[in-house]
Amino acid sequence: MDFGKGITILFVMLVHVIEGVYKTSGYENYDSISKILMAIIFTFIMPVFFALSGYLYHGSNNVRTYLTGLGKKAVNLFIPYIIFSVVYVVLQHFGGNVNNLYSWNSLIYIFEKPIGYLWFLYVLFFIFVFVGFLDLLNVGVYAQLIIYLLSFIASQVINMPYIFRSTLTWVICFYVGYLLKNITINWENKKILIILVVLLCIGCIYQYNGNTDWFHTNVLSLNNFITKIISIPIAFYYFNHKKNTTFFRYFKGLGKYSLIIYLVHAPVTSIIRVLLLRIGFTNYFVLILGISVITWFISLFVCWLSNRYTLIDAVFSPYKYIRSVKK
C-alpha cells in the first residue's frame, strides 16, 4: 500500500503539471497530447487514492471510538486544509498568470466549498463520517455496498449541496478499497486481470463514444463510472505484482509522505510554471519535464524538512503534537 500511495502521488503531480500547461495560452497545438494524458491519468488517480484510504480503514464498534477517530481525522485533515487553502489563494494573487483565480472571499466559504485540489481532504473526512456511521449501525458489508451505489446515483440525479454531493459521489471508491482488503482474491490469477481489462475497454468505449468532453475524467460521473471503478482493482493488481526492485523501494519509501507531497505540489507547480515561462522555457515537452522534476524534488525537500523540524511536521501531522501537549 505504501508503494501504491507513492506511485499514485507521482501521477497526481504529473497530471496537474499537464493540466496547468494545457490551460496556459499558446499551447493549443498540443491539446491532443494533453487531453489524452489527462484522460488516462485522471481516470485512476483519485479513485485509487480513495480506495487506498478505504483499504486502510478500520471500523468503530462503539460511539466513543467513532467520535475519537473522527476528532483525530478532523485535526489531521482540516488544519492542513485551512493552511494550504490560504497559501494557495495568496500565491495565486501574488504569483500572476493564474489559470483559475480564486477570490479572497472564497477563503470564507472553504467549509462549504473547497478550493482547488484541496477538495480531496474535505471529501475524505466526510466519507469517514458516513462509512463509520453505517458501521456503528452494524450495516452489513454488501448492504453498505448497495447503499453507496444508490448514493452515487442519487448524487448524479439530485441537486444537493456540495458536501453531500461530493461525499455520496466518491464514497463508492473508498468502499471498493475496503472490500478489496476484506474479500479473498487470488491476485496470481491472470484471468482476473483479463476480465478487468475487458471491462475497462467496454467502459472506455461507452465513455468516449460521441462525447466531446471525453477527456474531462477528473470527476466521477455516470459517463465514466465503469472506467474509474475498474481502474481500482487493476491498480491493486499491479501493486500486488510489483517486484522488490529499487523502483519499488523508492516509491514505497515515499508512500508515508503522500499527503505532504499532495499538499505541497499544487502551489509549487503553479509557481514553477510561471517562473520557467518567464525565463524562456516555452517548449511544451521541456516545460512539462522541467516543472515535473523541480516540483517533485521541492516536494521531497519539504518531506525532508518535516522529518527534521517539528514546526513543519506539525503542519502536516498536527494531531500527534496536540496529543503530546495534552499529556
Short mmCIF file of C-alpha atoms in Angstrom, two decimals:
data_model
loop_
_atom_site.label_atom_id
_atom_site.label_comp_id
_atom_site.label_asym_id
_atom_site.label_seq_id
_atom_site.Cartn_x
_atom_site.Cartn_y
_atom_site.Cartn_z
CA MET A 1 0.00 0.00 0.00
CA ASP A 2 2.90 2.37 0.64
CA PHE A 3 4.16 1.69 -2.88
CA GLY A 4 0.63 2.34 -4.18
CA LYS A 5 0.46 5.71 -2.43
CA GLY A 6 3.95 6.65 -3.56
CA ILE A 7 3.48 5.87 -7.25
CA THR A 8 -0.05 7.32 -7.36
CA ILE A 9 1.02 10.67 -5.89
CA LEU A 10 3.63 10.90 -8.66
CA PHE A 11 0.84 10.66 -11.24
CA VAL A 12 -1.22 13.22 -9.31
CA MET A 13 1.63 15.69 -9.65
CA LEU A 14 2.18 14.85 -13.33
CA VAL A 15 -1.43 15.34 -14.33
CA HIS A 16 -1.63 18.69 -12.55
CA VAL A 17 1.52 19.78 -14.40
CA ILE A 18 -0.03 18.75 -17.72
CA GLU A 19 -3.35 20.39 -16.87
CA GLY A 20 -1.60 23.64 -15.94
CA VAL A 21 0.23 23.79 -19.27
CA TYR A 22 -2.93 22.77 -21.15
CA LYS A 23 -4.78 25.74 -19.66
CA THR A 24 -1.92 28.12 -20.49
CA SER A 25 -2.42 30.07 -23.71
CA GLY A 26 -0.04 29.30 -26.56
CA TYR A 27 -0.09 25.51 -26.30
CA GLU A 28 -3.21 24.79 -28.33
CA ASN A 29 -1.18 22.75 -30.85
CA TYR A 30 -0.51 20.22 -28.09
CA ASP A 31 -4.11 19.92 -26.92
CA SER A 32 -4.49 16.38 -28.25
CA ILE A 33 -1.48 15.13 -26.29
CA SER A 34 -2.59 16.91 -23.13
CA LYS A 35 -6.17 15.63 -23.42
CA ILE A 36 -5.11 12.00 -23.89
CA LEU A 37 -2.69 12.12 -20.96
CA MET A 38 -5.21 13.88 -18.69
CA ALA A 39 -7.97 11.44 -19.67
CA ILE A 40 -5.80 8.44 -18.78
CA ILE A 41 -4.28 9.74 -15.54
CA PHE A 42 -7.38 11.46 -14.15
CA THR A 43 -9.30 8.22 -14.72
CA PHE A 44 -7.44 6.38 -11.96
CA ILE A 45 -5.62 8.72 -9.58
CA MET A 46 -8.45 9.85 -7.30
CA PRO A 47 -10.40 6.57 -7.32
CA VAL A 48 -7.19 4.77 -6.34
CA PHE A 49 -6.37 7.31 -3.63
CA PHE A 50 -9.84 6.95 -2.10
CA ALA A 51 -9.57 3.16 -2.40
CA LEU A 52 -6.20 3.16 -0.64
CA SER A 53 -7.78 5.10 2.23
CA GLY A 54 -10.62 2.55 2.26
CA TYR A 55 -8.14 -0.33 2.29
CA LEU A 56 -6.51 1.11 5.41
CA TYR A 57 -9.84 1.91 7.09
CA HIS A 58 -10.85 0.22 10.34
CA GLY A 59 -14.43 0.49 11.54
CA SER A 60 -15.52 1.50 15.06
CA ASN A 61 -17.53 -0.77 17.32
CA ASN A 62 -18.76 1.94 19.69
CA VAL A 63 -19.69 5.62 19.65
CA ARG A 64 -16.70 6.74 21.71
CA THR A 65 -14.16 5.12 19.37
CA TYR A 66 -16.04 6.52 16.37
CA LEU A 67 -16.03 10.10 17.68
CA THR A 68 -12.43 9.87 18.86
CA GLY A 69 -11.33 8.66 15.43
CA LEU A 70 -13.26 11.43 13.70
CA GLY A 71 -11.68 14.01 16.00
CA LYS A 72 -8.21 12.79 15.08
CA LYS A 73 -9.04 12.81 11.37
CA ALA A 74 -10.62 16.27 11.61
CA VAL A 75 -7.41 17.68 13.12
CA ASN A 76 -5.07 15.92 10.68
CA LEU A 77 -7.14 16.79 7.60
CA PHE A 78 -8.68 20.19 8.31
CA ILE A 79 -5.67 22.01 9.80
CA PRO A 80 -3.54 21.37 6.65
CA TYR A 81 -6.68 22.03 4.61
CA ILE A 82 -7.08 25.51 6.10
CA ILE A 83 -3.38 26.36 5.95
CA PHE A 84 -2.96 25.36 2.32
CA SER A 85 -6.24 26.99 1.29
CA VAL A 86 -4.75 30.28 2.49
CA VAL A 87 -1.34 29.55 0.94
CA TYR A 88 -2.90 28.62 -2.40
CA VAL A 89 -5.06 31.74 -2.68
CA VAL A 90 -2.25 34.06 -1.53
CA LEU A 91 0.16 32.63 -4.11
CA GLN A 92 -2.49 32.94 -6.81
CA HIS A 93 -2.98 36.64 -6.14
CA PHE A 94 0.71 37.46 -5.98
CA GLY A 95 2.09 34.96 -8.49
CA GLY A 96 0.44 36.16 -11.68
CA ASN A 97 -0.54 34.19 -14.81
CA VAL A 98 -3.09 32.09 -12.91
CA ASN A 99 -5.46 29.79 -14.80
CA ASN A 100 -8.31 29.64 -12.26
CA LEU A 101 -8.10 32.57 -9.87
CA TYR A 102 -9.92 32.16 -6.54
CA SER A 103 -11.19 35.32 -4.87
CA TRP A 104 -10.20 36.27 -1.34
CA ASN A 105 -13.82 35.71 -0.34
CA SER A 106 -13.51 32.04 -1.28
CA LEU A 107 -11.49 31.53 1.91
CA ILE A 108 -14.56 32.44 3.95
CA TYR A 109 -16.51 29.57 2.41
CA ILE A 110 -13.91 26.78 2.49
CA PHE A 111 -16.09 24.70 4.81
CA GLU A 112 -18.87 24.92 2.28
CA LYS A 113 -16.85 24.65 -0.95
CA PRO A 114 -13.18 23.59 -1.07
CA ILE A 115 -10.54 25.48 -3.01
CA GLY A 116 -8.99 23.67 -5.96
CA TYR A 117 -7.20 20.40 -5.34
CA LEU A 118 -7.90 20.51 -1.59
CA TRP A 119 -11.34 19.03 -2.19
CA PHE A 120 -9.85 15.56 -1.60
CA LEU A 121 -9.13 16.21 2.09
CA TYR A 122 -12.56 17.76 2.58
CA VAL A 123 -14.43 14.88 0.96
CA LEU A 124 -12.30 12.19 2.60
CA PHE A 125 -13.27 13.38 6.08
CA PHE A 126 -16.99 13.22 5.38
CA ILE A 127 -16.59 9.79 3.82
CA PHE A 128 -15.10 8.66 7.13
CA VAL A 129 -18.15 10.17 8.85
CA PHE A 130 -20.58 8.37 6.54
CA VAL A 131 -18.94 4.93 6.45
CA GLY A 132 -18.15 4.97 10.16
CA PHE A 133 -21.76 5.79 10.99
CA LEU A 134 -23.06 2.82 8.98
CA ASP A 135 -20.52 0.60 10.72
CA LEU A 136 -21.87 1.77 14.07
CA LEU A 137 -25.33 0.71 12.93
CA ASN A 138 -23.88 -2.73 12.08
CA VAL A 139 -24.96 -2.47 8.45
CA GLY A 140 -23.57 -5.47 6.57
CA VAL A 141 -20.74 -5.21 4.05
CA TYR A 142 -22.80 -5.90 0.94
CA ALA A 143 -25.76 -3.89 2.23
CA GLN A 144 -23.36 -0.94 2.55
CA LEU A 145 -22.14 -1.52 -0.99
CA ILE A 146 -25.71 -1.27 -2.26
CA ILE A 147 -26.25 1.90 -0.19
CA TYR A 148 -23.14 3.51 -1.67
CA LEU A 149 -24.14 2.58 -5.21
CA LEU A 150 -27.57 4.14 -4.66
CA SER A 151 -25.87 7.13 -3.03
CA PHE A 152 -23.73 7.62 -6.12
CA ILE A 153 -26.77 7.52 -8.40
CA ALA A 154 -28.60 9.99 -6.14
CA SER A 155 -25.63 12.37 -6.26
CA GLN A 156 -25.83 12.38 -10.07
CA VAL A 157 -29.56 13.00 -10.48
CA ILE A 158 -30.47 15.14 -7.44
CA ASN A 159 -29.30 18.71 -6.95
CA MET A 160 -27.78 18.92 -3.47
CA PRO A 161 -25.15 20.95 -1.55
CA TYR A 162 -21.50 20.22 -2.33
CA ILE A 163 -20.81 18.49 0.98
CA PHE A 164 -23.48 15.86 0.28
CA ARG A 165 -22.98 15.54 -3.45
CA SER A 166 -19.22 15.04 -3.24
CA THR A 167 -19.39 12.61 -0.33
CA LEU A 168 -22.09 10.48 -1.95
CA THR A 169 -20.20 10.54 -5.24
CA TRP A 170 -16.81 9.32 -4.01
CA VAL A 171 -17.71 7.00 -1.12
CA ILE A 172 -18.11 4.08 -3.53
CA CYS A 173 -14.40 4.31 -4.48
CA PHE A 174 -13.42 4.33 -0.80
CA TYR A 175 -15.55 1.28 -0.14
CA VAL A 176 -14.21 -0.66 -3.11
CA GLY A 177 -10.79 -0.36 -1.48
CA TYR A 178 -12.25 -1.61 1.80
CA LEU A 179 -13.83 -4.60 0.01
CA LEU A 180 -10.57 -5.49 -1.74
CA LYS A 181 -8.98 -5.91 1.69
CA ASN A 182 -11.82 -7.91 3.19
CA ILE A 183 -12.67 -10.36 0.42
CA THR A 184 -10.40 -13.18 -0.72
CA ILE A 185 -8.84 -12.51 -4.12
CA ASN A 186 -6.25 -14.66 -5.83
CA TRP A 187 -4.07 -11.91 -7.26
CA GLU A 188 -1.94 -14.55 -9.00
CA ASN A 189 -4.85 -15.49 -11.26
CA LYS A 190 -4.29 -13.72 -14.57
CA LYS A 191 -7.90 -14.36 -15.58
CA ILE A 192 -8.85 -11.65 -13.09
CA LEU A 193 -6.69 -9.13 -14.92
CA ILE A 194 -8.10 -10.18 -18.32
CA ILE A 195 -11.68 -9.71 -17.10
CA LEU A 196 -10.83 -6.33 -15.60
CA VAL A 197 -9.15 -5.13 -18.80
CA VAL A 198 -12.14 -6.24 -20.89
CA LEU A 199 -14.49 -4.34 -18.58
CA LEU A 200 -12.20 -1.32 -18.77
CA CYS A 201 -12.31 -1.41 -22.58
CA ILE A 202 -16.10 -1.60 -22.52
CA GLY A 203 -16.17 1.38 -20.17
CA CYS A 204 -13.82 3.34 -22.43
CA ILE A 205 -15.98 2.69 -25.48
CA TYR A 206 -19.07 3.87 -23.64
CA GLN A 207 -17.27 6.87 -22.16
CA TYR A 208 -15.70 8.17 -25.37
CA ASN A 209 -18.46 7.32 -27.87
CA GLY A 210 -19.75 10.64 -29.22
CA ASN A 211 -18.68 12.57 -26.12
CA THR A 212 -16.84 15.81 -26.98
CA ASP A 213 -15.88 16.25 -23.33
CA TRP A 214 -14.29 12.78 -23.12
CA PHE A 215 -11.01 13.96 -21.61
CA HIS A 216 -12.58 15.54 -18.50
CA THR A 217 -12.26 12.45 -16.32
CA ASN A 218 -11.30 14.14 -13.06
CA VAL A 219 -14.86 13.97 -11.75
CA LEU A 220 -16.75 10.73 -11.15
CA SER A 221 -19.92 10.64 -13.22
CA LEU A 222 -22.37 8.20 -14.78
CA ASN A 223 -20.44 8.52 -18.02
CA ASN A 224 -17.06 7.38 -16.63
CA PHE A 225 -18.23 5.29 -13.67
CA ILE A 226 -17.14 1.95 -15.16
CA THR A 227 -13.63 3.05 -16.13
CA LYS A 228 -12.92 4.79 -12.83
CA ILE A 229 -14.19 1.93 -10.66
CA ILE A 230 -12.43 -0.76 -12.71
CA SER A 231 -9.19 1.23 -12.51
CA ILE A 232 -9.08 0.47 -8.77
CA PRO A 233 -8.69 -3.35 -8.87
CA ILE A 234 -6.39 -3.01 -11.90
CA ALA A 235 -4.14 -0.70 -9.89
CA PHE A 236 -4.27 -3.03 -6.88
CA TYR A 237 -3.39 -5.96 -9.15
CA TYR A 238 -0.31 -4.01 -10.26
CA PHE A 239 0.61 -3.12 -6.67
CA ASN A 240 0.42 -6.80 -5.70
CA HIS A 241 2.68 -7.89 -8.56
CA LYS A 242 5.40 -5.26 -8.30
CA LYS A 243 8.70 -6.94 -7.54
CA ASN A 244 11.03 -5.74 -4.79
CA THR A 245 13.23 -3.62 -7.05
CA THR A 246 14.95 -0.28 -6.47
CA PHE A 247 11.98 1.35 -8.21
CA PHE A 248 9.57 -0.39 -5.83
CA ARG A 249 11.58 0.53 -2.72
CA TYR A 250 11.89 4.17 -3.80
CA PHE A 251 8.15 4.74 -4.11
CA LYS A 252 7.35 2.52 -1.13
CA GLY A 253 9.52 4.80 0.98
CA LEU A 254 7.59 7.83 -0.27
CA GLY A 255 4.18 6.35 0.46
CA LYS A 256 4.06 7.67 4.01
CA TYR A 257 4.74 11.17 2.68
CA SER A 258 1.96 11.12 0.07
CA LEU A 259 -0.17 13.66 1.97
CA ILE A 260 2.74 16.10 2.24
CA ILE A 261 3.50 15.78 -1.47
CA TYR A 262 -0.18 16.19 -2.28
CA LEU A 263 -0.47 19.40 -0.27
CA VAL A 264 2.79 20.92 -1.50
CA HIS A 265 2.83 20.01 -5.17
CA ALA A 266 -0.08 22.12 -6.48
CA PRO A 267 1.10 25.60 -5.41
CA VAL A 268 4.70 24.70 -6.29
CA THR A 269 3.64 23.51 -9.75
CA SER A 270 1.94 26.85 -10.44
CA ILE A 271 4.93 28.87 -9.27
CA ILE A 272 7.47 26.83 -11.25
CA ARG A 273 5.35 27.03 -14.41
CA VAL A 274 5.22 30.83 -14.19
CA LEU A 275 8.95 31.12 -13.47
CA LEU A 276 10.02 28.81 -16.31
CA LEU A 277 7.81 30.64 -18.79
CA ARG A 278 9.23 33.99 -17.71
CA ILE A 279 12.84 32.89 -18.23
CA GLY A 280 12.12 31.47 -21.67
CA PHE A 281 11.35 27.76 -21.27
CA THR A 282 8.47 27.64 -23.72
CA ASN A 283 8.89 24.27 -25.44
CA TYR A 284 5.92 22.08 -24.43
CA PHE A 285 7.91 18.94 -23.58
CA VAL A 286 10.77 20.81 -21.87
CA LEU A 287 8.23 22.78 -19.83
CA ILE A 288 6.36 19.63 -18.73
CA LEU A 289 9.60 17.87 -17.80
CA GLY A 290 11.08 20.90 -16.05
CA ILE A 291 8.00 21.63 -13.95
CA SER A 292 7.63 17.95 -13.02
CA VAL A 293 11.23 17.39 -11.94
CA ILE A 294 11.55 20.65 -9.99
CA THR A 295 8.16 20.24 -8.29
CA TRP A 296 8.93 16.64 -7.35
CA PHE A 297 12.23 17.46 -5.68
CA ILE A 298 10.88 20.53 -3.92
CA SER A 299 8.08 18.35 -2.54
CA LEU A 300 10.64 15.78 -1.37
CA PHE A 301 12.66 18.58 0.22
CA VAL A 302 9.59 19.60 2.23
CA CYS A 303 9.21 15.96 3.29
CA TRP A 304 12.81 16.05 4.49
CA LEU A 305 12.16 19.29 6.36
CA SER A 306 9.13 17.75 8.07
CA ASN A 307 11.37 14.99 9.41
CA ARG A 308 13.89 17.49 10.65
CA TYR A 309 11.81 20.35 12.06
CA THR A 310 8.91 19.92 14.47
CA LEU A 311 7.15 23.12 13.41
CA ILE A 312 6.93 21.97 9.80
CA ASP A 313 5.92 18.45 10.75
CA ALA A 314 3.15 19.89 12.93
CA VAL A 315 1.57 21.45 9.83
CA PHE A 316 1.18 18.04 8.20
CA SER A 317 0.63 15.87 11.30
CA PRO A 318 -0.91 18.22 13.86
CA TYR A 319 -2.76 15.64 15.94
CA LYS A 320 0.31 13.97 17.40
CA TYR A 321 1.58 17.33 18.71
CA ILE A 322 -1.80 18.33 20.12
CA ARG A 323 -1.96 14.94 21.85
CA SER A 324 1.55 15.37 23.29
CA VAL A 325 0.62 18.81 24.67
CA LYS A 326 -2.44 17.30 26.39
CA LYS A 327 -0.25 14.66 28.03
#
